[in-house]
Short mmCIF file of C-alpha atoms in Angstrom, two decimals:
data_model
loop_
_atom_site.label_atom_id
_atom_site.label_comp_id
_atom_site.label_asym_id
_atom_site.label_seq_id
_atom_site.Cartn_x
_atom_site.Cartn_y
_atom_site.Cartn_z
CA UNK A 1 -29.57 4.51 25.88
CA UNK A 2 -26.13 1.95 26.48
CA UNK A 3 -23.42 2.63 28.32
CA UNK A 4 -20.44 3.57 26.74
CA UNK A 5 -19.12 0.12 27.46
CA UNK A 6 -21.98 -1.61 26.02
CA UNK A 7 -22.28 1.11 22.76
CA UNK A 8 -18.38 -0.11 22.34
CA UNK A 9 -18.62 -3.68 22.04
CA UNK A 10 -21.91 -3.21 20.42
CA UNK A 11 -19.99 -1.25 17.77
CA UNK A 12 -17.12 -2.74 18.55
CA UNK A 13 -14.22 -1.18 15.77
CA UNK A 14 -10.77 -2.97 16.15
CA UNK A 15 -9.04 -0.08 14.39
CA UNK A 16 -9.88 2.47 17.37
CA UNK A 17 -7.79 0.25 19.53
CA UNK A 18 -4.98 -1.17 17.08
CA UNK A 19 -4.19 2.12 14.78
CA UNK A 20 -2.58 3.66 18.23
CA UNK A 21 0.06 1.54 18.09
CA UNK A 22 0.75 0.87 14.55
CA UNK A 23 3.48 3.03 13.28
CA UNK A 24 3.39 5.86 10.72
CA UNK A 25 4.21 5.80 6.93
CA UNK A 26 7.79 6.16 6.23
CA UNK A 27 8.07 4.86 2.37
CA UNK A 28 8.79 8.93 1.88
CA UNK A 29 11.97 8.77 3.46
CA UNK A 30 13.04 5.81 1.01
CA UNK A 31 14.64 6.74 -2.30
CA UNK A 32 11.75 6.96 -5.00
CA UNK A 33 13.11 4.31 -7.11
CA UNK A 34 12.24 1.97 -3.93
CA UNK A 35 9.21 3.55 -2.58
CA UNK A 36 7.64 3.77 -5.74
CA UNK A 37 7.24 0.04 -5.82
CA UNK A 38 5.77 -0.13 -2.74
CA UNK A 39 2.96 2.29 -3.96
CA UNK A 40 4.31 5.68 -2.47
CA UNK A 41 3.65 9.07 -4.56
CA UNK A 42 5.64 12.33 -4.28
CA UNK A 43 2.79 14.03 -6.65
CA UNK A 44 -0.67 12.73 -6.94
CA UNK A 45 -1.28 9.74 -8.89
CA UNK A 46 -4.29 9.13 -11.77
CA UNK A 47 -5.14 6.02 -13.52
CA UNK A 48 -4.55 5.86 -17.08
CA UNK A 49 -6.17 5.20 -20.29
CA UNK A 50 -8.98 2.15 -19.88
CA UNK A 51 -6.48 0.30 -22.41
CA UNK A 52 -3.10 0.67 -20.49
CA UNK A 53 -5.65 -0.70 -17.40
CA UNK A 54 -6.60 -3.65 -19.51
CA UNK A 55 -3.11 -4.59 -20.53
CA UNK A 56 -2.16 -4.22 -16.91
CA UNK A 57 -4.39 -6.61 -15.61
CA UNK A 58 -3.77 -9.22 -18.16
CA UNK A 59 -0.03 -9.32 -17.59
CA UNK A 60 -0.65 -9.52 -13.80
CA UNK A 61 -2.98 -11.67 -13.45
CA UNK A 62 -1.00 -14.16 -16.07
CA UNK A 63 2.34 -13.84 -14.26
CA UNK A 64 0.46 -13.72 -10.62
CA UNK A 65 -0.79 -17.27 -11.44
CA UNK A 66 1.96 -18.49 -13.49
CA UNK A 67 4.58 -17.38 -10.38
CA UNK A 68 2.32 -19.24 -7.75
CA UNK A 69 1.87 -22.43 -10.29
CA UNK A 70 5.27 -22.57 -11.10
CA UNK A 71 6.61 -22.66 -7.26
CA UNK A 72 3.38 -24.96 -6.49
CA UNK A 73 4.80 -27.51 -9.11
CA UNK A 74 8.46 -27.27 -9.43
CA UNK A 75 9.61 -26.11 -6.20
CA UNK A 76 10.39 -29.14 -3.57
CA UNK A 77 10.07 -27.84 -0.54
CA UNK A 78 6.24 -26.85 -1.81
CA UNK A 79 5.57 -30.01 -4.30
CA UNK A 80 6.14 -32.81 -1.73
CA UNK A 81 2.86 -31.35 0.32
CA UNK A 82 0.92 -32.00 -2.93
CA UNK A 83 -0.85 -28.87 -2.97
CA UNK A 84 -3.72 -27.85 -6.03
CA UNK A 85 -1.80 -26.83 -8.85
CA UNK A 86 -3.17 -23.51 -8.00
CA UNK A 87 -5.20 -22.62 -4.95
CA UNK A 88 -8.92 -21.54 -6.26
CA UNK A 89 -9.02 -18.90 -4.41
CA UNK A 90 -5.61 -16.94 -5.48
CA UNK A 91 -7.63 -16.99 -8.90
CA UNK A 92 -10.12 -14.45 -7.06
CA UNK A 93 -7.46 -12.72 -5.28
CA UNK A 94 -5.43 -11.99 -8.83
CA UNK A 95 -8.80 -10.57 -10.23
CA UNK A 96 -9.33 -7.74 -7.37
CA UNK A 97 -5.03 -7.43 -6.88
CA UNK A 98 -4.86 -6.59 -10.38
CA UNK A 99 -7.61 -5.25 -12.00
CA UNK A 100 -9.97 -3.43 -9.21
CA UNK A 101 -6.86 -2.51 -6.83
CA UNK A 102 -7.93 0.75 -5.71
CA UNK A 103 -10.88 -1.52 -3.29
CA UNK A 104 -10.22 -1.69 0.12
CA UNK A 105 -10.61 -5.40 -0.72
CA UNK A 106 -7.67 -5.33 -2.81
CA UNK A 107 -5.39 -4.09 0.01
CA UNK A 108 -2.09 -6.11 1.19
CA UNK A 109 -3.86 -6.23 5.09
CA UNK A 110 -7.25 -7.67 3.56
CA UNK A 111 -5.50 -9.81 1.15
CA UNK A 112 -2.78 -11.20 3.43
CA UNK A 113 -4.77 -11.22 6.89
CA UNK A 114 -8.01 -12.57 5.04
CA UNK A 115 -6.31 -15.26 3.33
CA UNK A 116 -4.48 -16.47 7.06
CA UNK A 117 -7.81 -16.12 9.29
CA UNK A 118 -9.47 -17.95 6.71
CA UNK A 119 -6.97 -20.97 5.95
CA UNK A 120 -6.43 -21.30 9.89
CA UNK A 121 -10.24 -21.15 10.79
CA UNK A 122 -10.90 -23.56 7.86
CA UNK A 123 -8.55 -25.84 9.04
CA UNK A 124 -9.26 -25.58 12.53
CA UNK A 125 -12.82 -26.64 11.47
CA UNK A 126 -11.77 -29.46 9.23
CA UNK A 127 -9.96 -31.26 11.71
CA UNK A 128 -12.66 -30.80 14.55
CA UNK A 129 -15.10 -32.92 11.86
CA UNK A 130 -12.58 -35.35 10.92
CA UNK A 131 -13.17 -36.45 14.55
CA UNK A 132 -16.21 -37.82 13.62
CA UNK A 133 -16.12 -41.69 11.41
CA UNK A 134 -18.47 -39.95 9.69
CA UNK A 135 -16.44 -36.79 8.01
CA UNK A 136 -17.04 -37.54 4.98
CA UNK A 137 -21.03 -37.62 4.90
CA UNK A 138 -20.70 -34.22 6.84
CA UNK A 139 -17.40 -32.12 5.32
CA UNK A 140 -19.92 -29.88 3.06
CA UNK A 141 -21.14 -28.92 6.87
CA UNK A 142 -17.48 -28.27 7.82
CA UNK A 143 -17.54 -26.16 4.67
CA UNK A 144 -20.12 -23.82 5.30
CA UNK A 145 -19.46 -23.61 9.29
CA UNK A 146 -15.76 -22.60 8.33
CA UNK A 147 -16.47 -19.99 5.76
CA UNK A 148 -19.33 -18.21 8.25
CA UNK A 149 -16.51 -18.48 11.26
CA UNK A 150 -13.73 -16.84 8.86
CA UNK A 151 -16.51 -14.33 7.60
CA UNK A 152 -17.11 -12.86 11.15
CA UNK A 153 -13.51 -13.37 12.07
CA UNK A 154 -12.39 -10.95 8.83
CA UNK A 155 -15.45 -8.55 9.52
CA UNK A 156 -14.37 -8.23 13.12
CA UNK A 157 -10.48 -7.44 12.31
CA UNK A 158 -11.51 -5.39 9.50
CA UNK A 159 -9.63 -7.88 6.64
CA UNK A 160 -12.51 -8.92 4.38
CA UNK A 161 -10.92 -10.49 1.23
CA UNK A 162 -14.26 -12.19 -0.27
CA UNK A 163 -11.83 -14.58 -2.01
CA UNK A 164 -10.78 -16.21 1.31
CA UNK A 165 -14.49 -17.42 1.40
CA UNK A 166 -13.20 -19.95 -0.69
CA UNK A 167 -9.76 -20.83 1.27
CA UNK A 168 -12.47 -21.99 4.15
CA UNK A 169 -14.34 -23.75 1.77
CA UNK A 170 -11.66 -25.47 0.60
CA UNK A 171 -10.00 -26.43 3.64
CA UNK A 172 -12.64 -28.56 4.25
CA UNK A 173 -14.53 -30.27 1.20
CA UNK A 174 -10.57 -30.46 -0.92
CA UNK A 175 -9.18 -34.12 -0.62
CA UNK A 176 -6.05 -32.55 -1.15
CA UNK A 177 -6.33 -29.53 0.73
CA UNK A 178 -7.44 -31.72 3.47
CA UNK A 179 -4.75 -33.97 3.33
CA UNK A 180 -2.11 -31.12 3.47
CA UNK A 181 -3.37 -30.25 7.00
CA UNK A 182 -1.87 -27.53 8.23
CA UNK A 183 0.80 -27.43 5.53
CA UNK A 184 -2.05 -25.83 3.22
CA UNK A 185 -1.88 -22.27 5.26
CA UNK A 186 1.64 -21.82 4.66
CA UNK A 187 1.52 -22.85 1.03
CA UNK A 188 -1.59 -20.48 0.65
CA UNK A 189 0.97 -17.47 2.20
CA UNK A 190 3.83 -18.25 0.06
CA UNK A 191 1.02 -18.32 -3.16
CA UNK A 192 -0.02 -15.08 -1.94
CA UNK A 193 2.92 -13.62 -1.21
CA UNK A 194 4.93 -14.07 -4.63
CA UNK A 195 1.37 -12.87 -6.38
CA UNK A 196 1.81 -9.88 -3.90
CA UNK A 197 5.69 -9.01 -5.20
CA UNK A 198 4.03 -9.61 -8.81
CA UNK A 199 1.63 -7.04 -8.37
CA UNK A 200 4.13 -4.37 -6.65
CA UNK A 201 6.23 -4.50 -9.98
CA UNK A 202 3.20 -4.66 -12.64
CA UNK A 203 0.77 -2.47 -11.11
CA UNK A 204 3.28 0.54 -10.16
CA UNK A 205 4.29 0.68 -13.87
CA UNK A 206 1.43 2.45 -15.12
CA UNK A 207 -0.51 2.87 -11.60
CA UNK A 208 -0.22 2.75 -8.38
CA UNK A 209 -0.46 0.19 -5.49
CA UNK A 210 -1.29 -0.42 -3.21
CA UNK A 211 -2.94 2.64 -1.63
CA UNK A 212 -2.22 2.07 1.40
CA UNK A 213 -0.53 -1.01 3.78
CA UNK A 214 -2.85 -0.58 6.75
CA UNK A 215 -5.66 1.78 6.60
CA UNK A 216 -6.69 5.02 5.45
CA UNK A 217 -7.00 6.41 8.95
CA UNK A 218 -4.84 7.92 10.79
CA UNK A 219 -2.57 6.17 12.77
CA UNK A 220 0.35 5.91 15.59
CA UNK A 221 -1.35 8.69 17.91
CA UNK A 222 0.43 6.90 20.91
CA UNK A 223 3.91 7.54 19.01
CA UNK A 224 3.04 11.25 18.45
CA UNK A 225 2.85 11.95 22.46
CA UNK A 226 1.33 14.95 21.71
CA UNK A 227 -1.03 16.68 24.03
CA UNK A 228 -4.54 17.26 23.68
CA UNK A 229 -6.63 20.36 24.40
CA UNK A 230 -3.15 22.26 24.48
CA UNK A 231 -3.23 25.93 22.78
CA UNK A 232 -1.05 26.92 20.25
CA UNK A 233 0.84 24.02 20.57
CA UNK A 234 2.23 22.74 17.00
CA UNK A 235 1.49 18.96 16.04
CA UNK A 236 4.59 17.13 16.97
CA UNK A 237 7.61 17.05 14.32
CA UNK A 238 5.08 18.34 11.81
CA UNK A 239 2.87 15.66 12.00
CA UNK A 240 -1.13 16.90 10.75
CA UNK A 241 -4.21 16.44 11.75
CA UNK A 242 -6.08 13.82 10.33
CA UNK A 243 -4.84 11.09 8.16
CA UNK A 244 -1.30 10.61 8.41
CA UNK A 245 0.43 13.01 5.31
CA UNK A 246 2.57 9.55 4.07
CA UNK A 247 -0.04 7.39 4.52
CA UNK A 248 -1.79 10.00 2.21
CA UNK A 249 0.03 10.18 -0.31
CA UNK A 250 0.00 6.62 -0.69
CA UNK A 251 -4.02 7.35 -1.48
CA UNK A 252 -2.76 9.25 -4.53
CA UNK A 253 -3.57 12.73 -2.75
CA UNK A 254 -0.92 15.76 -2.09
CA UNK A 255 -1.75 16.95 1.81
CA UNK A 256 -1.67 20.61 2.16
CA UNK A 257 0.74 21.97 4.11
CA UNK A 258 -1.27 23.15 6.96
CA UNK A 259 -0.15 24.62 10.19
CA UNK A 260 -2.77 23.50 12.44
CA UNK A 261 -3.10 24.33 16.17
CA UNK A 262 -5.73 22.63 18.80
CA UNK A 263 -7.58 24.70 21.42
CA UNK A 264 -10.17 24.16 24.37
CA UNK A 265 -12.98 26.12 22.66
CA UNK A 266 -15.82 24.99 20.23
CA UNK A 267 -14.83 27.15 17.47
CA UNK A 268 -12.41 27.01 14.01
CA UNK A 269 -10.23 29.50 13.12
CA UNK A 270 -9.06 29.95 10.01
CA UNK A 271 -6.57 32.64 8.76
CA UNK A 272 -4.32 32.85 5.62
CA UNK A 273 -1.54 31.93 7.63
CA UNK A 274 -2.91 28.98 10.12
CA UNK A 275 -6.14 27.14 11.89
CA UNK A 276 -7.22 26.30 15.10
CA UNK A 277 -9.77 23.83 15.40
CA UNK A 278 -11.16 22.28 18.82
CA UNK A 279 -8.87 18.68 20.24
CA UNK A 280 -11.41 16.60 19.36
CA UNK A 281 -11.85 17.81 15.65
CA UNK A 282 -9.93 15.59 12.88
CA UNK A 283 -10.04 16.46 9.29
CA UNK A 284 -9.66 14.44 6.25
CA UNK A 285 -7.85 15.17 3.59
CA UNK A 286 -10.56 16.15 1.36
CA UNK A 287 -11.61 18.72 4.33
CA UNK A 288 -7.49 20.09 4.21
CA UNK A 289 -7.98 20.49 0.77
CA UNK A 290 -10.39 22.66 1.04
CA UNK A 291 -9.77 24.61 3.71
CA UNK A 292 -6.31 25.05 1.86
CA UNK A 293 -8.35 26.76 -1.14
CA UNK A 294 -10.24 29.08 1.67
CA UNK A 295 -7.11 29.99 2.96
CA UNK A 296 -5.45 30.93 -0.69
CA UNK A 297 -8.95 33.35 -1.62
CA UNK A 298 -8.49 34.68 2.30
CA UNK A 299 -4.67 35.85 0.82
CA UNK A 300 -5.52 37.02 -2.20
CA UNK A 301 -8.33 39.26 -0.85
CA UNK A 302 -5.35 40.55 1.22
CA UNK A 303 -3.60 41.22 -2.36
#
């Protein structure tokens, strides 16, 4: 069997380490004619009809790319680097940030972080090459060594975005990606960006986006400085167990309000009124869900 030390880099999650420290949700306390734009949901949130999904995608993905064409054309500051008249691989981007944008891939950290690790990495690897007289007999090398790095660079900080695949590529077999240098990563993160604000107003018309900003999971158990294995003690400022209640709501689900308690022992107990579960237990919000519904037949057997 390995040691914990070797199990961890083995299975080495960057999450475990970074979600400690990244703050909680807070788009609730915003007013919801700002919050809803950024994807938060008082009530849960369903997709509509296939149709009004349809029309949504077209008009995003039309004024995604015609925003990021526009700027790459017209705007000076931008034009005089000579950049493609789109980047490639926005094109991809716009078809999973508007159409499939409930996929993890779709997510502002896969989309944003994917897109930088790749353009640097790509870069990085274009200019090692171009050390050689013979770059441009071996750039379709560069290519494929830049897109692998950037693969296991994304996979490793948990921001695959298959479309920045093609930022690497490009990097390094694009005359005029390659003659931007390192001007092509920030003109990639301005594309991005102003196809990011496009689909923030478009999507949360009829649906929702994103679902969340970071992750899923729960996050900023440093900031909670709540004790573990401590009995009867309430989850700090009425934070729950499990996934953050913001950050779920953001995933389009209502979080039950659940007073939860941790104890020492191995057992759950569950009354109409509260739970105690052991400290190393945490629920998702499907599992609060249900347990909510246990609770409510537990009262009305009371009835």
């Amino acid at each position: 069997m390995p040691s914990k030390v070797a199990s961890a880099l083995l299975d080495f999650d960057i999450d475990s380490h970074l979600n400690h420290y990244i703050p909680h949700n807070r788009l609730d306390r915003l007013p919801r004619y700002i919050s809803r734009w950024l994807g938060y949901r008082h009530e849960e949130c369903k997709d509509p009809h296939a149709l009004i999904q349809w029309i949504s995608t077209f008009f995003g993905v039309f004024l995604g790319l015609l925003t990021v064409g526009a700027v790459y054309n017209y705007a000076p500051s931008i034009s005089q680097h000579n950049p493609p008249t789109i980047i490639a691989s926005l094109g991809a981007t716009a078809v999973l940030d508007y159409s499939a944008i409930r996929t993890p891939l779709a997510q502002p950290r896969n989309a944003i972080l994917g897109h930088a690790i790749c353009a640097i990495m790509g870069v990085s690897i274009s200019k090692l090459f171009q050390l050689s007289p013979n770059f441009e007999h071996i750039q379709w090398v560069a290519g494929a060594l830049g897109c692998a790095i950037a693969t296991v660079m994304m996979a490793m900080t948990n921001t695959i975005h298959p479309p920045g695949g093609a930022t690497a590529v490009m990097a390094a077999t694009q005359p005029n990606v390659i003659a931007m240098g390192w001007w092509f990563v920030p003109v990639l993160m301005v594309g991005y960006t102003l196809m990011l604000g496009v689909a923030l107003l478009v999507n949360n018309v009829a649906r929702q986006y994103p679902v969340y900003w970071w992750t899923p999971q729960e996050v900023g158990a440093k900031l909670r400085k709540r004790g573990t294995g401590e009995e009867g003690k309430d989850v700090e400022d009425g934070e729950r167990t499990g996934s953050d209640a913001s950050s779920e709501r953001t995933l389009g689900h209502t979080v039950p309000e659940l007073k939860v308690y941790k104890h020492g022992a191995d057992e759950i107990v569950l009354t109409a009124q509260r739970m105690q579960l052991p400290a190393h237990v945490k629920l998702t919000v499907d599992e609060l869900v249900l347990i909510e519904t246990l609770q409510a037949r537990i009262e009305a057997t009371h009835d």
